[in-house]
Every structure is written in C-alpha cells, then in structure tokens.
PDB file of C-alpha atoms in Angstrom:
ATOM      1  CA  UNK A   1       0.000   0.000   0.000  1.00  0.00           C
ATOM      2  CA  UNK A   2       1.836   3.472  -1.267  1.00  0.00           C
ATOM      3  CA  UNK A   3       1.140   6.060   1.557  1.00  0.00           C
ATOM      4  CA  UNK A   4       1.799   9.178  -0.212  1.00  0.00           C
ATOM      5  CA  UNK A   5      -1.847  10.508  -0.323  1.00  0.00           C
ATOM      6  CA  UNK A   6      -1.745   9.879   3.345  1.00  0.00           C
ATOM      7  CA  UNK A   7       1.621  11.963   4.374  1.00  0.00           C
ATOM      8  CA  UNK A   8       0.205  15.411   4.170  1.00  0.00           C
ATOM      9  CA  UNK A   9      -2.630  14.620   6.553  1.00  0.00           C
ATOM     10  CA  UNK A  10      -0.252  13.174   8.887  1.00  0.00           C
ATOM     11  CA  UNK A  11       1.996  16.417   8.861  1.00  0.00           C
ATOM     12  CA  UNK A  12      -1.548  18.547   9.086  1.00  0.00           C
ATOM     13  CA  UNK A  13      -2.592  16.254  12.251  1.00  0.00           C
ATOM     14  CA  UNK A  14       0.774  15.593  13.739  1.00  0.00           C
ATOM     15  CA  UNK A  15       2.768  19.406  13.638  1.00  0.00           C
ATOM     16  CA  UNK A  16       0.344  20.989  16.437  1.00  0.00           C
ATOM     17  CA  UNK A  17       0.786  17.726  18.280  1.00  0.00           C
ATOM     18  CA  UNK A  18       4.486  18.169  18.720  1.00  0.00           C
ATOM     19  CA  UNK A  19       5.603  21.877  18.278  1.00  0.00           C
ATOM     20  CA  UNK A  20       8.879  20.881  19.386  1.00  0.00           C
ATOM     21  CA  UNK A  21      10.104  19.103  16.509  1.00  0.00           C
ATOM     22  CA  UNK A  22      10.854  21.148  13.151  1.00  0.00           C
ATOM     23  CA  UNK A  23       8.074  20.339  10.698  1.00  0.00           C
ATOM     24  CA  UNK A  24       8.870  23.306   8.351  1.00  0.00           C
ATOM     25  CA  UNK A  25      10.086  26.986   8.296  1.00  0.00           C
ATOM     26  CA  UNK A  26       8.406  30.121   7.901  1.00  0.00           C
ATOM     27  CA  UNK A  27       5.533  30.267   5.989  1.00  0.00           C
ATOM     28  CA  UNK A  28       6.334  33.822   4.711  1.00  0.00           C
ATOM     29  CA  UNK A  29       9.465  33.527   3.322  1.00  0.00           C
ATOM     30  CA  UNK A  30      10.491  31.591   0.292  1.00  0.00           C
ATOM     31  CA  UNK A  31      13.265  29.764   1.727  1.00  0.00           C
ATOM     32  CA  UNK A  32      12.745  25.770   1.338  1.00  0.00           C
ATOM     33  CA  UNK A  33      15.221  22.780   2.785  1.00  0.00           C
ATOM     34  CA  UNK A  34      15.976  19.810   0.606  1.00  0.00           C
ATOM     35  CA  UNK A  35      16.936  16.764   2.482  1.00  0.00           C
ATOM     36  CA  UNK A  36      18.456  13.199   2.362  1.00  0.00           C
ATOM     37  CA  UNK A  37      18.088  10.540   4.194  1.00  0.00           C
ATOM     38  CA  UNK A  38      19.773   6.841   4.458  1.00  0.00           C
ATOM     39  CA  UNK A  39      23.065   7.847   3.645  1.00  0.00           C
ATOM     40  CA  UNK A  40      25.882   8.568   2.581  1.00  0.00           C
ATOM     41  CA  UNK A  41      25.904   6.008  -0.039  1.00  0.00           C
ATOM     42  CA  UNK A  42      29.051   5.350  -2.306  1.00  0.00           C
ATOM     43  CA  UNK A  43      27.339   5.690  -5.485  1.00  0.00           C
ATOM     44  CA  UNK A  44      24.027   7.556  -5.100  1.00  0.00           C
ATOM     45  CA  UNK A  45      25.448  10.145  -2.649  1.00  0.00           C
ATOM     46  CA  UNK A  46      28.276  11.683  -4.852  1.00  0.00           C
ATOM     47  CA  UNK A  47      25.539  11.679  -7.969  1.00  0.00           C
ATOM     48  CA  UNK A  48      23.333  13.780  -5.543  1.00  0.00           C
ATOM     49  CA  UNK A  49      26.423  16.165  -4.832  1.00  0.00           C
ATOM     50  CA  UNK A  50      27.086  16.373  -8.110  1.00  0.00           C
ATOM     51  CA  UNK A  51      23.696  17.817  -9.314  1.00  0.00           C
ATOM     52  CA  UNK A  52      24.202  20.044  -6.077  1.00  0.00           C
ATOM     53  CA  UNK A  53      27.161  21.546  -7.245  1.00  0.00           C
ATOM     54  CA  UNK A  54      25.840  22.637 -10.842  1.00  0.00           C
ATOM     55  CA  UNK A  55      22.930  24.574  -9.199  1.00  0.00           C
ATOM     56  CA  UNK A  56      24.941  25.601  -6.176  1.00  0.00           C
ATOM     57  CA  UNK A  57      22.417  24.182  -3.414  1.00  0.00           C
ATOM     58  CA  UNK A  58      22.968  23.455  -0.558  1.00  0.00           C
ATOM     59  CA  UNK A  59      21.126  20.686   1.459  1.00  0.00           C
ATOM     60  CA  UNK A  60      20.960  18.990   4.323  1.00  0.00           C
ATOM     61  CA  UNK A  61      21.642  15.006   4.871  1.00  0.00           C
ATOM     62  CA  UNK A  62      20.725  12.690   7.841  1.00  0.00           C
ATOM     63  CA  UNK A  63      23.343  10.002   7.996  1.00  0.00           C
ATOM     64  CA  UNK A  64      23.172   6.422   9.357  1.00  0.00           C
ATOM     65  CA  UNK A  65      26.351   6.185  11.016  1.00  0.00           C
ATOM     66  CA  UNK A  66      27.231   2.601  10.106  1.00  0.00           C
ATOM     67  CA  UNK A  67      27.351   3.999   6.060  1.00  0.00           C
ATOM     68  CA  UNK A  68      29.561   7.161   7.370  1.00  0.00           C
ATOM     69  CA  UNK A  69      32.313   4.304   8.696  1.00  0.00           C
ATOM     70  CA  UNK A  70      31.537   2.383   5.505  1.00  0.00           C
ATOM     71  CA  UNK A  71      32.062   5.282   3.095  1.00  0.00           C
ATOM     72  CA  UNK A  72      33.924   8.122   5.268  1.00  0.00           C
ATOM     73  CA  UNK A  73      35.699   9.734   2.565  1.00  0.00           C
ATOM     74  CA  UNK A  74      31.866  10.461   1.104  1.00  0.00           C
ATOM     75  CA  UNK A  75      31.018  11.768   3.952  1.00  0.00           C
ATOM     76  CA  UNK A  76      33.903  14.188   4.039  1.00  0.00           C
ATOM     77  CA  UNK A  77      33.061  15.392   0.546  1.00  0.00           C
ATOM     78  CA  UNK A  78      29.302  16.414   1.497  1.00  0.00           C
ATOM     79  CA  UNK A  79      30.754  17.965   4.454  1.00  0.00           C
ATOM     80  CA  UNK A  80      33.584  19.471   2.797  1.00  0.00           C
ATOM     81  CA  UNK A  81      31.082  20.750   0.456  1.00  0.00           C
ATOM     82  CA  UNK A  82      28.801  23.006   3.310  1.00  0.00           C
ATOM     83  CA  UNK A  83      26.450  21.321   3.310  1.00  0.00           C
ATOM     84  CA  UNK A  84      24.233  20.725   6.746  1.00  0.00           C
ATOM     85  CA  UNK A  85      24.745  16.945   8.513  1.00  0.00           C
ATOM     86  CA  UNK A  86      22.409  15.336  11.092  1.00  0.00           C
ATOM     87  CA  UNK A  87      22.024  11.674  12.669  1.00  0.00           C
ATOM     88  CA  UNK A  88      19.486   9.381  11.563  1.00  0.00           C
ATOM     89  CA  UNK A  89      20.575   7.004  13.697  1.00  0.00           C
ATOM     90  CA  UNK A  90      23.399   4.398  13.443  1.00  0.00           C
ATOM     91  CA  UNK A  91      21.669   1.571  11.763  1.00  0.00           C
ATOM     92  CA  UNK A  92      17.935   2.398  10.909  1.00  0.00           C
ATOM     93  CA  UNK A  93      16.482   0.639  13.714  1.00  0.00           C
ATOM     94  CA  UNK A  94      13.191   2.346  14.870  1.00  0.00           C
ATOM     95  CA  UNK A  95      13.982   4.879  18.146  1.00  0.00           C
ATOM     96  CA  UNK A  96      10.724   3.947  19.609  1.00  0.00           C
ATOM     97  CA  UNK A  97      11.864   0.165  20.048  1.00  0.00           C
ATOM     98  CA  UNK A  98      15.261   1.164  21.208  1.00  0.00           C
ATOM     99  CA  UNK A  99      15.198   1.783  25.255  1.00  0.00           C
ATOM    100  CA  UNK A 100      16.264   5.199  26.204  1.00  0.00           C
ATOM    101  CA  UNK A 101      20.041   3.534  26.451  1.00  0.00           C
ATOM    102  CA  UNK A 102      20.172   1.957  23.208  1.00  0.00           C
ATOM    103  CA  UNK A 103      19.234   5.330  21.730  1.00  0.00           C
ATOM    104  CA  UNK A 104      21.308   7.628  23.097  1.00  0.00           C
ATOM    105  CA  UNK A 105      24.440   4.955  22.130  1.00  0.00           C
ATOM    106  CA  UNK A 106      22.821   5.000  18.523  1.00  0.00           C
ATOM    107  CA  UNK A 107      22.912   8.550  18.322  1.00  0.00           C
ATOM    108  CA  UNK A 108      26.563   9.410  19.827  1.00  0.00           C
ATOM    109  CA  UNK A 109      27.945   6.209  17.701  1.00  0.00           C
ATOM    110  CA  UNK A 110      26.761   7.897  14.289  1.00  0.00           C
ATOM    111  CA  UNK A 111      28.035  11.448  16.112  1.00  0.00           C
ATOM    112  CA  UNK A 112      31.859   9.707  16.333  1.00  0.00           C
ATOM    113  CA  UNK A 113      31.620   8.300  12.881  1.00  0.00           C
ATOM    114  CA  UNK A 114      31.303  11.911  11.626  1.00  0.00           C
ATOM    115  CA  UNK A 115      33.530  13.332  13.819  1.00  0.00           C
ATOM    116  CA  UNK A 116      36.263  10.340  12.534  1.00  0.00           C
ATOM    117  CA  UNK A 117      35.416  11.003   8.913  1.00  0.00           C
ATOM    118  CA  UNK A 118      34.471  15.089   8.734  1.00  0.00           C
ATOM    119  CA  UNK A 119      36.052  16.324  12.020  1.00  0.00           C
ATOM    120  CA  UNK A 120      33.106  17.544  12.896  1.00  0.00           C
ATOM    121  CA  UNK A 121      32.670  18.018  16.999  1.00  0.00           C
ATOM    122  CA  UNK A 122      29.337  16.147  18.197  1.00  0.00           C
ATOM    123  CA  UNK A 123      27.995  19.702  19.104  1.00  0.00           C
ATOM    124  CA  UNK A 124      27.885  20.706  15.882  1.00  0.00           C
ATOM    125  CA  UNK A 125      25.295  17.749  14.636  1.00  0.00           C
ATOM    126  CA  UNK A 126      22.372  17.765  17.043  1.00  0.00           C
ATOM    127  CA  UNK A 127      19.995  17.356  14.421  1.00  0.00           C
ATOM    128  CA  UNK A 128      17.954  14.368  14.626  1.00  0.00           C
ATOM    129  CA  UNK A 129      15.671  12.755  11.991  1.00  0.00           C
ATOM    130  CA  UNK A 130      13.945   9.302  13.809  1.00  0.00           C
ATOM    131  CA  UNK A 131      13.809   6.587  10.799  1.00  0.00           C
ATOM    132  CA  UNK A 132      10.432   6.596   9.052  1.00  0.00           C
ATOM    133  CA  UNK A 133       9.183   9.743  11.288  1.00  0.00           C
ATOM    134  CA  UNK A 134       8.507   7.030  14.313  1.00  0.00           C
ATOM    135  CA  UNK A 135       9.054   8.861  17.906  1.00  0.00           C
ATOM    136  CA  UNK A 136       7.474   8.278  21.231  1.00  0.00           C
ATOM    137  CA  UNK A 137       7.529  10.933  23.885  1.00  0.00           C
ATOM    138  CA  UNK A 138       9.894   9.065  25.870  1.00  0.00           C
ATOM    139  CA  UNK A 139      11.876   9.831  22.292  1.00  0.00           C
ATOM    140  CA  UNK A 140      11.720  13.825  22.631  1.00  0.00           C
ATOM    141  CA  UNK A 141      12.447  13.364  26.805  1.00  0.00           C
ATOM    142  CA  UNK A 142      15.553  11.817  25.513  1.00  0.00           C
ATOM    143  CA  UNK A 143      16.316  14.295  22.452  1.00  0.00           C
ATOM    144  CA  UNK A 144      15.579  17.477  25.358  1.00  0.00           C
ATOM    145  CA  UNK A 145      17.901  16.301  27.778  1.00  0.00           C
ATOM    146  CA  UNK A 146      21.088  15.510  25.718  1.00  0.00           C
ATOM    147  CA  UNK A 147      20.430  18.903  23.504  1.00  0.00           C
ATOM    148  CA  UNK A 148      19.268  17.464  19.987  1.00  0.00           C
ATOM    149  CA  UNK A 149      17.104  19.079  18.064  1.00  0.00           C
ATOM    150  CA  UNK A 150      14.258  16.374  16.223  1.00  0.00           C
ATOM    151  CA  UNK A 151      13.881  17.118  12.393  1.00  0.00           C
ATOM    152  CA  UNK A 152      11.030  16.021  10.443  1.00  0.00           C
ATOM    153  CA  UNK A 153       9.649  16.914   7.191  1.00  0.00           C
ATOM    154  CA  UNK A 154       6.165  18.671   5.531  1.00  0.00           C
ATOM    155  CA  UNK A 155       6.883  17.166   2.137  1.00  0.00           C
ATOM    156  CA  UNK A 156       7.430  13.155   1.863  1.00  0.00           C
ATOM    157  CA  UNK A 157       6.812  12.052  -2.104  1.00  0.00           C
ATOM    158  CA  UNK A 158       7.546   8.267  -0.706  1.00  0.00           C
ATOM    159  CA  UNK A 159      10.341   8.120  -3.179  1.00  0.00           C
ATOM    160  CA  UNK A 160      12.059   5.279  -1.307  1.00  0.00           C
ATOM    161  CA  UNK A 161       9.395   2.611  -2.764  1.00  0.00           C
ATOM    162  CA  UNK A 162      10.410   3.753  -6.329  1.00  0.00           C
ATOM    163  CA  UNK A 163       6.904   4.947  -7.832  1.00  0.00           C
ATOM    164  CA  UNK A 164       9.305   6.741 -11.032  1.00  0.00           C
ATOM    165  CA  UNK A 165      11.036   9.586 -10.908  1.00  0.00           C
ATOM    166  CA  UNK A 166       8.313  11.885 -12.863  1.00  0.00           C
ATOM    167  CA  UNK A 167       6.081  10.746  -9.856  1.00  0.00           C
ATOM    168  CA  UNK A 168       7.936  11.546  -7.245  1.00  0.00           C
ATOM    169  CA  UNK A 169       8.952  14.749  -8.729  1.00  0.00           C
ATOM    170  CA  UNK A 170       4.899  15.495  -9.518  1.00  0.00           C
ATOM    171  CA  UNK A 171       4.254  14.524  -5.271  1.00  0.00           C
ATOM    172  CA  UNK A 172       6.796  17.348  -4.236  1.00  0.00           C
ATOM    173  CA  UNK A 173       5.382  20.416  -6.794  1.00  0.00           C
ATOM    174  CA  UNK A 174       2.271  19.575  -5.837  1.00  0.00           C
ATOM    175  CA  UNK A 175       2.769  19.799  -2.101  1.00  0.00           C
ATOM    176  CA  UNK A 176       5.562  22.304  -2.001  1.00  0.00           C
ATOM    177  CA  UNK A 177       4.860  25.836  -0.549  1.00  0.00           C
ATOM    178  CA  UNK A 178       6.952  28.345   2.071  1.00  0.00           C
ATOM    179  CA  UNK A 179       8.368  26.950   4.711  1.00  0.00           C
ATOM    180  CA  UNK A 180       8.856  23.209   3.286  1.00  0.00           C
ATOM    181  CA  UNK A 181      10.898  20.766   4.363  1.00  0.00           C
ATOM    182  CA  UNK A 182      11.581  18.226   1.608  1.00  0.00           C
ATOM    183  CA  UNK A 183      12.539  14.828   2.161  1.00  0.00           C
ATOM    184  CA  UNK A 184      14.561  12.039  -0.161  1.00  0.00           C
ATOM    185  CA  UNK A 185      16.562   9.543   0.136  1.00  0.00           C
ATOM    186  CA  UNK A 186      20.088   8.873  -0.678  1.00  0.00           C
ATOM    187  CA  UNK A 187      20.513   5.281   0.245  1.00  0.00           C
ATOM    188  CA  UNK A 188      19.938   1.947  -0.654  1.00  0.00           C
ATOM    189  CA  UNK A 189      16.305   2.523  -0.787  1.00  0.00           C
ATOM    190  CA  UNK A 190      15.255   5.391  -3.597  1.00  0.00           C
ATOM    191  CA  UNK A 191      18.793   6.575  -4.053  1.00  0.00           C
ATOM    192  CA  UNK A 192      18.521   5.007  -7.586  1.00  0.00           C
ATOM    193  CA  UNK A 193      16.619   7.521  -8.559  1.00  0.00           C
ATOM    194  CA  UNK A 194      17.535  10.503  -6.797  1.00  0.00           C
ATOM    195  CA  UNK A 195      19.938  12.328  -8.565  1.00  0.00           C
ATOM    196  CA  UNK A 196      17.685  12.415 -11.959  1.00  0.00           C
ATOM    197  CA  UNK A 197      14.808  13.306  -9.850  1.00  0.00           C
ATOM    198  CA  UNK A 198      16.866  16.769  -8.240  1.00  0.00           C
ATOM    199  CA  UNK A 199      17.654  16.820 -12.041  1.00  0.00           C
ATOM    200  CA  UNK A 200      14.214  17.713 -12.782  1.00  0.00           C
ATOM    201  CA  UNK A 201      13.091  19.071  -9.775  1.00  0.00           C
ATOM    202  CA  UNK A 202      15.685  21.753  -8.400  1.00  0.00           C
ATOM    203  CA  UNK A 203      15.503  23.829 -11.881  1.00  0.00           C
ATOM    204  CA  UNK A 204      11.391  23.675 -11.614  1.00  0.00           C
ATOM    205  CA  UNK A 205      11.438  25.293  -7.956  1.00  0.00           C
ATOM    206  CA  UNK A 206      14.360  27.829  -8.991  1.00  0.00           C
ATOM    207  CA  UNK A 207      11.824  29.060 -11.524  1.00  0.00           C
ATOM    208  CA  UNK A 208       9.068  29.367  -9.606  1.00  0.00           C
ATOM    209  CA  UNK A 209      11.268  31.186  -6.751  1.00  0.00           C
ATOM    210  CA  UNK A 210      12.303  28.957  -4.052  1.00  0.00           C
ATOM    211  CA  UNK A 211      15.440  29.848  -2.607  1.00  0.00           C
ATOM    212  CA  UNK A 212      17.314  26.635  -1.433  1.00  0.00           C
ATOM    213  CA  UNK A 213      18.608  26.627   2.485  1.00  0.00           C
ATOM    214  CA  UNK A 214      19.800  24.208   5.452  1.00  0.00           C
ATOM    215  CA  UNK A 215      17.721  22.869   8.397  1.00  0.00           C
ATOM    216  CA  UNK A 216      19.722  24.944  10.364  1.00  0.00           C
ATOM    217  CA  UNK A 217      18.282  27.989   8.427  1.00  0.00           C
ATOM    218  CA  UNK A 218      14.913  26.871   9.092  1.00  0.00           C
ATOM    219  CA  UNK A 219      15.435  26.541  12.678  1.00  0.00           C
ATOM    220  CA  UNK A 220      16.641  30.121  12.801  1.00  0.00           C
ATOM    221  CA  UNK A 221      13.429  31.003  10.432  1.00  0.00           C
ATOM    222  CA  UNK A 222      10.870  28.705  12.124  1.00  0.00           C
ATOM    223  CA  UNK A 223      12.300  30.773  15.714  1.00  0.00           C
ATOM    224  CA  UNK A 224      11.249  34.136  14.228  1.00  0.00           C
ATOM    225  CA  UNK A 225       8.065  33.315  12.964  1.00  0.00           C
ATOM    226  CA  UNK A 226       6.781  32.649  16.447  1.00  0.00           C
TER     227      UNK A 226
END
C-alpha cells in the first residue's frame, strides 16, 4: 500500500501535536530545505552532490552512522562541500523500540563516525531525523535532555518505494509551498533515482522562486516566525 496521499494529513494532524520538533520553516518567506536521508551512499550520494554543485544548493543530509564508517571519505566530501549533517541514527532501527540507552548509544555512535570522517565536533550535529518519522515521547524526553534538536519533514513524495522519478517529482510540486521541508533519500532505498529526480526538480522550484537553504536555516526562520 503506497502512503503518499496519506503523508500530508499526517503532517496537518501531527505538527500541532508536537511543536517541538521542526516540521517546516516560515511560511512567509520563500526559503525551502531539501533533504536526504539513508546515507551517505558510495554511489548515489556523490551523484546527488554532483547535481548540487551545478545549481549551487545546498542541502541537508541525515546520515546512518554505520554507512559514514563504511564510506567516510563520502562523507567528508558532502561535508567538505557546506552542506548541513544530522544523525538518523546508526543503523535504521526504529527509536521507539530502542530503550532510552540503546538510543542515546545509537545517536553518539553515528556522532563519532562523523567526527572520525568530517572532524566535525558532536555539538555541531544535534539534528535528529527518527527513521520513518517514528518517535514516542519518551523519544523527545531523551532528544531534550542531551540537547538534539528532532527534524522532520512537511513534504514526503515516498520516493524510497520507487513509484518513477516523474512521480515523485509530480508529489513534491504539488505539495511544495513556504516553509517546506523536503525529504529524499540517498541510500539503498530510492537513491537510484535521486539524482535524476533533483535533475528535474531543483531547476522547476528555482523558476518558480524557491530559494534553497539548510535545516539549520529553518530553525533560525521557524524561531522568528513565532
């Protein structure tokens, strides 16, 4: 069953719910975030940077930390590059069946593997994306008291089931608006497809005026608009 119809109800019904997490940014600017999940990947990744580079994006990618020791010089070159890095955990196990213990080790695992490859400090990657948007509470009591910051999304075109790239691109300019926080993936699952669906898609939203930013940006944005 392909849940894309479904996703923007969920954000509608879920992003009052839990005002804490980063479901988008301002509504009244015209500054979107593109994102990547699953990664980095040793193929898929580098195509996605090097669409990125021709249109001088920058994104923001939520790494698994056991493919950041598996491909560390990739990681380096997305880094390298400016772009924004946050944890996605170290193995894609769902946070709300890991106990508060396992979780935290998950997180500051992936937070050393980018540190090893990027030198980046574990301060400086509090972002958090939970694998297929699952949290519990006891999740966000455990992202509050060790400082991260939980990352979700507004626009989810479901690309990792592979519905086409036309599709997937169609999904995301039908949903996108101010404020939105894209989300695809650069990893085993979708990240066939992804670098000739930014092909397509990053020149359409250029044209129609979105300026490309980080998650970090939309922190900062999201902060004002309240």
């Amino acid at each position: 069953m392909q849940l894309a119809p479904l996703f923007p109800i969920f954000y509608r019904i879920l992003q009052p719910s839990f005002p804490n997490c980063l479901w988008a940014g301002n509504p009244n600017t015209k500054a979107i975030a593109l994102t990547f999940d699953d990664g980095p990947h040793p193929q898929y990744t580098p195509e996605v940077l090097a669409v990125l580079d021709r249109y001088k994006i920058t994104a923001s990618f939520f790494w698994l930390g056991v493919c950041v020791n598996r491909s560390p010089a990739i990681a380096k070159a997305v880094s390298d590059r400016g772009h924004w890095i946050g944890l996605h955990g170290y193995d894609h196990r769902s946070f709300a069946m890991l106990s508060p213990n396992d979780l935290k080790d998950s997180l500051e695992k992936t937070q050393v593997a980018i540190y090893n490859a990027c030198n980046l400090q574990p301060q400086q990657v509090r972002d958090v994306r939970p694998p297929n948007g699952l949290f519990t509470p006891a999740t966000l009591k455990l992202f509050s008291q060790c400082n991260y910051r939980p990352v979700m999304w507004s626009v989810v075109p479901e690309d990792w089931v592979r519905p086409g790239v036309t599709t997937v691109v169609e999904r995301i300019m039908q949903q996108v608006k101010n404020g939105s926080l894209i989300v695809l993936h650069d990893g085993a699952c979708g990240g066939q497809d992804v670098a000739a669906t930014i092909q397509i898609l990053i020149p359409q939203l250029l044209q129609q005026g979105y300026e490309f930013v980080t998650v970090n940006t939309l922190w900062q944005q999201a902060k004002t608009n309240h």
